[in-house]
Coordinates of C-alpha atoms in Angstrom, one line a residue:
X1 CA 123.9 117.2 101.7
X2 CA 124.1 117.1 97.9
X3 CA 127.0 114.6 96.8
X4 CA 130.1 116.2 94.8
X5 CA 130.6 115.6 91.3
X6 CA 133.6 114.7 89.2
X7 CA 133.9 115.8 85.8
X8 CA 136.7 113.7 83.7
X9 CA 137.6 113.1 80.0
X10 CA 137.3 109.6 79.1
X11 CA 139.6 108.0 77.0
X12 CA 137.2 108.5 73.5
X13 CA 137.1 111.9 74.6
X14 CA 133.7 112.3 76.4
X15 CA 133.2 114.5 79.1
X16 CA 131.8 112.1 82.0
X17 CA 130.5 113.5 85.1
X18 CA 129.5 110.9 88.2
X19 CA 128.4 111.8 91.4
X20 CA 130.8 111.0 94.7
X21 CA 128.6 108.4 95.9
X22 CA 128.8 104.4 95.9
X23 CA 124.8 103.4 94.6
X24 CA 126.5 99.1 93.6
X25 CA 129.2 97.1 94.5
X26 CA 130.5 94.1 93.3
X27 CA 132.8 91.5 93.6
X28 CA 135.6 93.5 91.5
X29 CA 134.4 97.0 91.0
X30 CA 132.3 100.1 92.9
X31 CA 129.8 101.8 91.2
X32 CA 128.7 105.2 90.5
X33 CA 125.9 107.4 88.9
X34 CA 126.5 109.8 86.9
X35 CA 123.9 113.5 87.7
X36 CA 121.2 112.3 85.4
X37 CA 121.4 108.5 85.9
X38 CA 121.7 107.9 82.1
X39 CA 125.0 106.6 82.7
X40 CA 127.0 104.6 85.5
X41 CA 131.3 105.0 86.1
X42 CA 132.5 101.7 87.6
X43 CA 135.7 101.5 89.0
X44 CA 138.2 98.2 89.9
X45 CA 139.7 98.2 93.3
X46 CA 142.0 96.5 91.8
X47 CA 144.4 98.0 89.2
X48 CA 143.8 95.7 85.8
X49 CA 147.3 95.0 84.5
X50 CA 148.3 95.9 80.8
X51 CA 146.4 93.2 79.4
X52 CA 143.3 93.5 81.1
X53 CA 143.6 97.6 79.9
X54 CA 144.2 95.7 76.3
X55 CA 141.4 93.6 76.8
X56 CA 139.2 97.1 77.7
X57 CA 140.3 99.3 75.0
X58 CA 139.2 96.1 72.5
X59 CA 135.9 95.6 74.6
X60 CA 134.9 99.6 74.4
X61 CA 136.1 99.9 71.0
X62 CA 136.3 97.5 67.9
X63 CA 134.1 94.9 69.6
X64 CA 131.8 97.5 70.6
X65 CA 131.9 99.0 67.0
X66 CA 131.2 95.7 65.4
X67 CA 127.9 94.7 67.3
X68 CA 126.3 98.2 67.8
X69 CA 127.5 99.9 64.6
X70 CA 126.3 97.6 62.4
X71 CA 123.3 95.8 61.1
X72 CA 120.5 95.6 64.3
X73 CA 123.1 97.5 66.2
X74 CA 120.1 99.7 68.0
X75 CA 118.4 96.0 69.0
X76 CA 121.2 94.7 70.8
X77 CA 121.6 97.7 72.9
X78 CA 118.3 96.3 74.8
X79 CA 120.3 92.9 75.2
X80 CA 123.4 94.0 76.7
X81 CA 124.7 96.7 79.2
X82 CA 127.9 97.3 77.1
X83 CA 130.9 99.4 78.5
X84 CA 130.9 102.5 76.0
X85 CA 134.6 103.7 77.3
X86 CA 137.1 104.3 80.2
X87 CA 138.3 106.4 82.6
X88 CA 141.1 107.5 84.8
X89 CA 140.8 108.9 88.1
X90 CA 142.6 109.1 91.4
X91 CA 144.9 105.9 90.4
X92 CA 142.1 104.0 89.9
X93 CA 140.8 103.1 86.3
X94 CA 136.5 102.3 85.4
X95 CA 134.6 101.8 82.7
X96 CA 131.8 103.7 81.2
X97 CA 128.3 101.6 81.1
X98 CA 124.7 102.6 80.0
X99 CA 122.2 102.6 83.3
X100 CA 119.6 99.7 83.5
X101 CA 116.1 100.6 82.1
X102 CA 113.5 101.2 84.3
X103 CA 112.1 97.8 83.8
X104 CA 114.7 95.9 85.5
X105 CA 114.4 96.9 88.7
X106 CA 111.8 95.6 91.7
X107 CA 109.2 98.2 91.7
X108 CA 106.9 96.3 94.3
X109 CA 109.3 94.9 96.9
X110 CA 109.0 91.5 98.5
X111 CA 106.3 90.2 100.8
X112 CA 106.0 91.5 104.2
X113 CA 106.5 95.4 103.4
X114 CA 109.1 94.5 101.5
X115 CA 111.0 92.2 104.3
X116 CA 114.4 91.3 102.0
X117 CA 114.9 95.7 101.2
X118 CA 114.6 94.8 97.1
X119 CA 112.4 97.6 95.8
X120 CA 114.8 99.8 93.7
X121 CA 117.3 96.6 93.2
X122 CA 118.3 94.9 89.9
X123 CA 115.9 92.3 89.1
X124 CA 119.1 89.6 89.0
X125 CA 118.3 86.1 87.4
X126 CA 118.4 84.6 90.9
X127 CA 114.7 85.5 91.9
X128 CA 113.1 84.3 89.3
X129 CA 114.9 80.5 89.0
X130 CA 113.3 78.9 91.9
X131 CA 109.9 78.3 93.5
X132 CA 111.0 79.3 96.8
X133 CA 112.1 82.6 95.4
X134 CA 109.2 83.5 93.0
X135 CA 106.3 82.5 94.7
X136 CA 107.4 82.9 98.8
X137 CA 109.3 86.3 98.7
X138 CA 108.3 88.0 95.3
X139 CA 104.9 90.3 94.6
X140 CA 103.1 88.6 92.3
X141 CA 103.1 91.5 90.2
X142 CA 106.9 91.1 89.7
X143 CA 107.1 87.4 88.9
X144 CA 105.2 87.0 84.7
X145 CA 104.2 84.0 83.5
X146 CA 105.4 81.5 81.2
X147 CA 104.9 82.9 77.8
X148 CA 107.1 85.7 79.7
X149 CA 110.0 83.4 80.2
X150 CA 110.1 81.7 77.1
X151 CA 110.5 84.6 75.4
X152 CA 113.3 86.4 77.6
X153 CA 115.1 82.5 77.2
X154 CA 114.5 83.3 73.6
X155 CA 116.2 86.9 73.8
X156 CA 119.0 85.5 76.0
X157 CA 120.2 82.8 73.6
X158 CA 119.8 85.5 70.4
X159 CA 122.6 87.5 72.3
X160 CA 124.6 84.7 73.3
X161 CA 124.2 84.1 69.5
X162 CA 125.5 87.5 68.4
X163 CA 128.3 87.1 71.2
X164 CA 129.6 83.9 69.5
X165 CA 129.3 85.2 66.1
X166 CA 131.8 87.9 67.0
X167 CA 134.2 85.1 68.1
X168 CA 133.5 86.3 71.7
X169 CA 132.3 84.4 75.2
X170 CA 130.8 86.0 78.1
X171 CA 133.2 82.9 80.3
X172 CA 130.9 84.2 83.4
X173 CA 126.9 83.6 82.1
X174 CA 125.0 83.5 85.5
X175 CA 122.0 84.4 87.3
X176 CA 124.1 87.2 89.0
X177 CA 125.3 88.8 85.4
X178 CA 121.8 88.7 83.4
X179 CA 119.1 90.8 84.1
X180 CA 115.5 90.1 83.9
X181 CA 112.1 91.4 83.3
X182 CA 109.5 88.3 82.7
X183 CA 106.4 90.9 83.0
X184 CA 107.9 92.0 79.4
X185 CA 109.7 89.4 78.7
X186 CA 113.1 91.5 78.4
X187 CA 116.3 90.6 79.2
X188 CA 120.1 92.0 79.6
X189 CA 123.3 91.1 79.9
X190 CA 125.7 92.7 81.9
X191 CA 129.5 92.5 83.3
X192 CA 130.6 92.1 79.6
X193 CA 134.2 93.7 80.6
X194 CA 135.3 90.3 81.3
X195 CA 134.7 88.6 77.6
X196 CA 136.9 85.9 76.5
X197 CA 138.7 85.8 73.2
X198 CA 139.9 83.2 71.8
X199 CA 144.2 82.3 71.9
X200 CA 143.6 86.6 72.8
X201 CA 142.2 87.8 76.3
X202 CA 142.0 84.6 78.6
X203 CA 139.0 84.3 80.8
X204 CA 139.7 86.5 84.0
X205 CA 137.4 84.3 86.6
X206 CA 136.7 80.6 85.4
X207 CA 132.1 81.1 86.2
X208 CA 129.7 81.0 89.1
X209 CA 129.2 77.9 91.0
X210 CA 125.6 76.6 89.4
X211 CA 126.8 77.4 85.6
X212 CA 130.6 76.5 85.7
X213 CA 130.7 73.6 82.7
X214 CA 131.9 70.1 84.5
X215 CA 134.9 70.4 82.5
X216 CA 136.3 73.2 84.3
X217 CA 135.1 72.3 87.5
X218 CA 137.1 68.8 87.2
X219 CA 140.1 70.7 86.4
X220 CA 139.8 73.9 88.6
X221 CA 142.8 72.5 90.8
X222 CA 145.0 72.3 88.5
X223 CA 147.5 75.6 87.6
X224 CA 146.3 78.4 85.6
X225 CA 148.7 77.5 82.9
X226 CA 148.8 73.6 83.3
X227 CA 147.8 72.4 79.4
X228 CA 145.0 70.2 80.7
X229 CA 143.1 73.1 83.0
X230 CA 139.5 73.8 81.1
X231 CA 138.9 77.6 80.9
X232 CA 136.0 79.3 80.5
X233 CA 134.8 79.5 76.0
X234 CA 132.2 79.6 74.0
X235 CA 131.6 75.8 74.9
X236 CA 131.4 76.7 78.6
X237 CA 129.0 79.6 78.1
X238 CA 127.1 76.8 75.7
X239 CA 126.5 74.6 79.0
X240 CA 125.8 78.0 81.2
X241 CA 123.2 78.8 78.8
X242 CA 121.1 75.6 78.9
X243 CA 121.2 75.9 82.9
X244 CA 120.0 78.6 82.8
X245 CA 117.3 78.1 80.1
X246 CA 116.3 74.8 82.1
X247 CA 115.9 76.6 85.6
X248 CA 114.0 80.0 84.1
X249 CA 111.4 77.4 82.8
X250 CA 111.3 74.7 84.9
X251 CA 112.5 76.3 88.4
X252 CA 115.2 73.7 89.2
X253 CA 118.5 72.9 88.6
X254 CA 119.6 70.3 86.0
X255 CA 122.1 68.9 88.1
X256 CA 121.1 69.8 91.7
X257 CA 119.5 66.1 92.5
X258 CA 119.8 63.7 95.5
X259 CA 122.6 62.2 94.9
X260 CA 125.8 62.4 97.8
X261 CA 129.1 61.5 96.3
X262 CA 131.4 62.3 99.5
X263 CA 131.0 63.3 102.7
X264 CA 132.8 66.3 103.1
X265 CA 131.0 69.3 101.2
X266 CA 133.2 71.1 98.9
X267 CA 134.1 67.7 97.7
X268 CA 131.0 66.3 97.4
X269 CA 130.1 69.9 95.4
X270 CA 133.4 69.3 93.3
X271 CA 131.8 65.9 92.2
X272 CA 128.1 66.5 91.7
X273 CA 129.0 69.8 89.4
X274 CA 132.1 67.6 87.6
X275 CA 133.4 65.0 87.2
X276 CA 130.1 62.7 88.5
X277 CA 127.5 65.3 87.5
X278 CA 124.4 63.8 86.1
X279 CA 121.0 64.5 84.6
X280 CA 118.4 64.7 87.2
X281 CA 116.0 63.3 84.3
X282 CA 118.6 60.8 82.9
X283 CA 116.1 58.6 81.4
X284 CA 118.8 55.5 82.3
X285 CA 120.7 56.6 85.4
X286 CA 118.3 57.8 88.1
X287 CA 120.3 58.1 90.7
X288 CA 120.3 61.8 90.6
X289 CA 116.9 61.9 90.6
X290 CA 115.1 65.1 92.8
X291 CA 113.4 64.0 96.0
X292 CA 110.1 65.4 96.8
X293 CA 110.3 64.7 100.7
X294 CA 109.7 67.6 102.2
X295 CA 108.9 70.0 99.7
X296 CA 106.6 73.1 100.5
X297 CA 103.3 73.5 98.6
X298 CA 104.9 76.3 97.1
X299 CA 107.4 73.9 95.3
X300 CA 105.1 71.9 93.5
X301 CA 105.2 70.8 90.7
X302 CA 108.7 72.4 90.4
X303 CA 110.8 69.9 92.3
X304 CA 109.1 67.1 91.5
X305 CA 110.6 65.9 87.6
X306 CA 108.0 62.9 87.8
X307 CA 104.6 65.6 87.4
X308 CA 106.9 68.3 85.8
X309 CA 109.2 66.5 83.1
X310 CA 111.3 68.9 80.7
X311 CA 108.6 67.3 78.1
X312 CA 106.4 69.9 79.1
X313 CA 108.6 72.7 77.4
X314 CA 107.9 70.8 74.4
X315 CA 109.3 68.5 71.8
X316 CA 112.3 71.5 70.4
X317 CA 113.2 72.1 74.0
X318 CA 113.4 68.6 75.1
X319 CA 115.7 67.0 72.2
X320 CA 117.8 70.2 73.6
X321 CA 118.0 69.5 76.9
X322 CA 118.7 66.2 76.6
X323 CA 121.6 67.1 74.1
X324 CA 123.0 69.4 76.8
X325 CA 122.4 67.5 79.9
X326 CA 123.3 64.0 78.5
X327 CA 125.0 63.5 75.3
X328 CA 127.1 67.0 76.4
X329 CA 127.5 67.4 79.3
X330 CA 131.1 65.4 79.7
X331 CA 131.5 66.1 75.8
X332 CA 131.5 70.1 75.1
X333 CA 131.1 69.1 71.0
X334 CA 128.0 67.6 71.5
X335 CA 126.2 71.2 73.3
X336 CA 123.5 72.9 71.4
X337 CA 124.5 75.9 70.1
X338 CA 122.8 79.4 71.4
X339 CA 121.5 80.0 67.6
X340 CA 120.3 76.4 68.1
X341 CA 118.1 77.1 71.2
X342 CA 117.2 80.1 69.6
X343 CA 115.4 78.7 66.9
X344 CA 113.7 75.7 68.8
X345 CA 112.2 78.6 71.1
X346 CA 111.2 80.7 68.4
X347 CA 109.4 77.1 67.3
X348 CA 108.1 76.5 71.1
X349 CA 106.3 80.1 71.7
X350 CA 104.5 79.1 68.5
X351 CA 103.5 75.8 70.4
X352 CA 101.9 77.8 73.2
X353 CA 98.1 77.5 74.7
X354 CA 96.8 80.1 77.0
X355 CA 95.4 78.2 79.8
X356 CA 91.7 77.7 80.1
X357 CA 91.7 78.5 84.1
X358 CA 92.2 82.4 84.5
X359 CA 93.7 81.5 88.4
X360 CA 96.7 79.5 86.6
X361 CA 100.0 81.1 87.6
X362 CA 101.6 80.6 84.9
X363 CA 99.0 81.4 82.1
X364 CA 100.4 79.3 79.8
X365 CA 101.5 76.2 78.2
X366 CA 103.2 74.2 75.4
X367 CA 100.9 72.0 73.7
X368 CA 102.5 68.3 74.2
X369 CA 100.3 66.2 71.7
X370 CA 97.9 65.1 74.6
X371 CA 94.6 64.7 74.0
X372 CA 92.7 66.2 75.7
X373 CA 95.6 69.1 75.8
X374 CA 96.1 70.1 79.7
X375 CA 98.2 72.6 81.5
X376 CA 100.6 70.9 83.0
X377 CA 100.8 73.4 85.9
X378 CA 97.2 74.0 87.2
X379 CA 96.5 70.5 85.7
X380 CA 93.1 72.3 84.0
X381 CA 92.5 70.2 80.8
X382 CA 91.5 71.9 77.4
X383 CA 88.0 72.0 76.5
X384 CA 86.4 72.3 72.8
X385 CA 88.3 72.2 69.8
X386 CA 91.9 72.9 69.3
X387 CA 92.8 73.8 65.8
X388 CA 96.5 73.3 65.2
X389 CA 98.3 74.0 62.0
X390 CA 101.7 72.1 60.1
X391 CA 103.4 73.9 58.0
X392 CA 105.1 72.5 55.2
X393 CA 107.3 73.8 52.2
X394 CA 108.2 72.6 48.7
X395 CA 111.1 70.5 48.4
X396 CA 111.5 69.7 44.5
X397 CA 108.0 68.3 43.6
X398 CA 106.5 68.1 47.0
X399 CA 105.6 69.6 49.9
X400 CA 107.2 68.3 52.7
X401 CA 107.1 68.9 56.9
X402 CA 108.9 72.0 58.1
X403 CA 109.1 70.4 61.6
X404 CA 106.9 73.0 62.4
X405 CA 103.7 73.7 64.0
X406 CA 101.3 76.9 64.9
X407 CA 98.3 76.6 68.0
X408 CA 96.2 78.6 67.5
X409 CA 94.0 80.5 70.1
X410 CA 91.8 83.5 69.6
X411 CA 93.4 86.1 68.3
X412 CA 96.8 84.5 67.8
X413 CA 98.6 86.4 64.9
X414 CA 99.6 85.1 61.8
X415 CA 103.3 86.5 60.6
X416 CA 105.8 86.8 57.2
X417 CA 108.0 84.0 58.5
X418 CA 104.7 81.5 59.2
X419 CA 103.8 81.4 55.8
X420 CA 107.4 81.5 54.3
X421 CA 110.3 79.5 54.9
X422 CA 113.1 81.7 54.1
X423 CA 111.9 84.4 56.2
X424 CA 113.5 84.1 59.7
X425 CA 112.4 86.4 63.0
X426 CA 115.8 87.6 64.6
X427 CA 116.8 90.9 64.8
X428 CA 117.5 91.4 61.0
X429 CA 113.9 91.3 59.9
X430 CA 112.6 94.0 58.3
X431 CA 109.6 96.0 59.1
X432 CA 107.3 95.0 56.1
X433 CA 107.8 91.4 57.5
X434 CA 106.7 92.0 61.2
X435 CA 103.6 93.3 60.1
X436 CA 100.7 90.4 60.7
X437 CA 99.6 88.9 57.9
X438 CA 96.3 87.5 59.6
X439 CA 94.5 86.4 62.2
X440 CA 92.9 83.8 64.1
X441 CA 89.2 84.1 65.9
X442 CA 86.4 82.1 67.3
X443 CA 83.3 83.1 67.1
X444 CA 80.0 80.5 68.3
X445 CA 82.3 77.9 68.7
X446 CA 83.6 78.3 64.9
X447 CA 87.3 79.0 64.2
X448 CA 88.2 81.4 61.3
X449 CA 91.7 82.9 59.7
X450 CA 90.6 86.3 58.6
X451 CA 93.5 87.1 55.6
X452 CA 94.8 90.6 56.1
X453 CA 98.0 90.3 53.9
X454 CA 98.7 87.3 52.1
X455 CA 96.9 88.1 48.3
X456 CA 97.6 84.6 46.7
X457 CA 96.3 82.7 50.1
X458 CA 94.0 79.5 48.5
X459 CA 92.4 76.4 49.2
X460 CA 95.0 73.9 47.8
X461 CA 92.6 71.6 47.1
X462 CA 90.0 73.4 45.3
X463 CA 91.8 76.7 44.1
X464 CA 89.2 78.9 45.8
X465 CA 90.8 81.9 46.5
X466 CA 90.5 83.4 49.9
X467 CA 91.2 87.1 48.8
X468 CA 92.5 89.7 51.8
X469 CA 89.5 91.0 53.7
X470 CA 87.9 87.5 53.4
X471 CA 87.9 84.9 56.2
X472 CA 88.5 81.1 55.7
X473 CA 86.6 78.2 58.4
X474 CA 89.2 75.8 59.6
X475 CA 88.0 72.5 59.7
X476 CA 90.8 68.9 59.9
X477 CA 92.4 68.7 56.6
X478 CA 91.9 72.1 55.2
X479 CA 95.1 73.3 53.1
X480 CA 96.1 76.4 52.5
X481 CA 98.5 77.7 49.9
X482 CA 100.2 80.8 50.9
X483 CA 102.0 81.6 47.7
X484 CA 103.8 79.8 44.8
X485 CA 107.4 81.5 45.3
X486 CA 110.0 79.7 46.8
X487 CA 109.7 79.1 50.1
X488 CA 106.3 79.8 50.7
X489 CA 104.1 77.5 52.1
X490 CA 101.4 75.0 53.0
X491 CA 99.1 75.3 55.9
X492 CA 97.8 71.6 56.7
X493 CA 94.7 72.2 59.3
X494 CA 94.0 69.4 62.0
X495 CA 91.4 70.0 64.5
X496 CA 92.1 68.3 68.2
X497 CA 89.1 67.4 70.2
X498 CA 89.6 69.0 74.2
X499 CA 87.3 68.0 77.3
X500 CA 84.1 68.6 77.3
X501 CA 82.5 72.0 79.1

């Protein structure tokens, strides 16, 4: 029997047509698909009152306007599922949303012929955060690898970005409301009804247990409208953000450790996610500190902290993670900022080795100044020579240390904003700058940078030119000058000797 469909005039004056049949439901709303599933019509069981409809008509209209009608407004379209308008129908109201891409939904099912019914479902965050998850119930062809997740972390803390620019918070940043692809490394937000403005639109829920900030869990008991209650803000999706950063990469939660702080449950929860929560890799108090007693092979090196630290995401990451785990987590000020962990993972993916042994899960790694490099989740060390290059920029007379580093591995591309300061890679860059500028290649056990578009590249030493078409040998303590203009910069070659073969 072919389902009905219902034709209606939204409130921008679009004729929306869905069809008479639940495909979602949610904690607040049912959802339905409109005849060509470009578009879905989800409706609240619950009547919003007038200032949730206020908080609506701002979301679908001058928020919307300002983020997807402007500058990179057809980019974050891929970031967030963002209501377009809303509807009335048979006393209930819905909003408008765009459908999930293809790429966000299970295409191979779980083990088992697909045992747990997920082929067709929204990839939620949730499947990919744990061992247990990824590597007992998902196809392998489902699950990535690392350089995967970095860069969806990457594209998740650019929107988060854009989100706070706009004086906005998500107040509900969880596994359940992100969406993710780690084959492609994509990534999208969803359930953006809800966003919190400022001394405006009050949070409607106060987060999901797992990502609430400690601040609002201490204070959860208090009244709504009690001065000291903590509600969900940008702080609070600050803290949500760095959970979830931590778990995508490292498979565990920050706070989740050993530690029993009363006997009854819900208190015990209350504590460990409040008021006494604490760093499972406090380098002082280790108290919280994961036990490894009983852990399945499939949750190693995950669970264990002691052969995984948060080290091996890399120098950027770490100095984050302890800001946001330590220094911030009882003190809000003190969070990394999402443009923050933006730009140390834009940094970290150019720290990244592909792993030497092709059965490695993971595929990759960040290169952690061990010599000889290994990979810290197959434990297969790096053999040969590891050319890595500094980049540095002129500050008044001299050059000095960007803070900055490239690996480089066969092939690896050479881009605008390596060999220029000023140039950053966000959403605004334009396309004459994400065109490769070189190249890197080994060839008999010789490394080379083959110079594609960079006309005043040189040897800084000698003023040899190295014209585009040419091809330069890296060897330790080559220098390359990319340009003279402002901003453009030195490439300091050192070579790092790996295992032997």
């Amino acid at each position: 029997m072919t389902d009905a469909i219902t034709t209606l005039t939204a409130a921008n004056g679009e004729t929306i047509k869905f069809r008479d049949r639940i495909i979602a439901s949610g904690g607040m709303k049912d959802v339905y698909a409109s005849p060509e599933r470009d578009y879905v019509v989800a409706f609240y069981r619950k009547a919003p009152d007038v200032h949730a409809i206020e908080r609506l008509d701002m979301i679908t209209g001058p928020y919307r306007e300002r983020i997807f009608e402007g500058e990179a407004g057809d980019y974050w379209k891929q970031l967030f599922c963002w209501p377009t308008t809303t509807v009335q129908h048979g006393g209930r109201i819905g909003v408008v949303a765009p459908f999930y891409h293809d790429h966000f939904f299970f295409k191979h099912g779980s083990f088992n012929n697909d045992m747990l019914k997920i082929r067709g479902k929204d990839k939620q965050g949730k499947w990919f955060a744990s061992p247990h998850h990824q590597f007992k119930f998902l196809d392998a062809r489902e699950r990535g690898n690392w350089l995967g997740y970095l860069q969806l972390c990457l594209k998740l803390a650019r929107a988060l970005r854009r989100l706070h620019a706009a004086g906005l918070a998500h107040s509900d940043l969880s596994y359940k409301n992100v969406l993710l692809a780690p084959t492609s490394g994509r990534v999208c937000i969803i359930d953006v009804d809800g966003l919190v403005v400022p001394a405006r639109f009050p949070p409607e829920v106060v987060g999901t247990p797992d990502f609430i900030a400690p601040e609002v869990v201490m204070s959860s008991s208090l009244p709504r409208d009690d001065p000291r209650r903590v509600l969900p803000s940008i702080s609070t999706d600050s803290h949500a953000l760095a959970v979830m950063i931590y778990s995508l990469l490292l498979l565990r939660h920050p706070l989740r450790g050993k530690k029993i702080h009363a006997k009854d449950p819900v208190e015990d929860e209350r504590l460990a996610m409040g008021e006494k929560a604490v760093f499972i890799e406090h380098p002082v108090d280790s108290s919280n500190r994961l036990s490894v007693d009983g852990a399945r092979p499939t949750e190693l090196p995950w669970v264990d902290p002691d052969s995984l630290p948060c080290t091996a995401t890399g120098p950027y990451l770490k100095v984050l993670f302890d800001r946001a785990f330590i220094d911030g987590l009882h003190n809000p000020a003190m969070r990394p900022s999402a443009d923050e962990w933006e730009s140390a993972l834009v940094r970290t993916v150019d720290l990244i080795q592909p792993c030497q042994n092709n059965a490695c899960e993971q595929g990759w790694f960040v290169f952690d100044n061990a010599t000889p490099p290994r990979c810290p989740f197959c434990g297969t060390h790096y053999t040969g020579q590891l050319p890595i290059i500094n980049l540095y920029s002129k500050r008044g007379e001299k050059y000095r240390p960007d803070n900055h580093r490239l690996m480089v591995y066969s092939n690896l591309s050479l881009f605008p904003w390596h060999i220029d300061r000023t140039i950053t890679p966000n959403e605004r860059l334009p396309a004459a700058h994400r065109r490769r500028v070189g190249y890197f290649v080994q060839h008999q056990g010789r490394w080379f940078l083959v110079n594609e578009g960079m006309p005043e590249l040189k040897n800084a030493d000698t003023d040899a030119p190295c014209p585009v078409g040419a091809r330069v040998e890296l060897r330790t303590n080559l220098k390359l000058l990319a340009g003279t203009r402002p901003g453009q910069r030195l490439l300091l070659l050192q070579m790092v000797e790996g295992g032997s073969d």
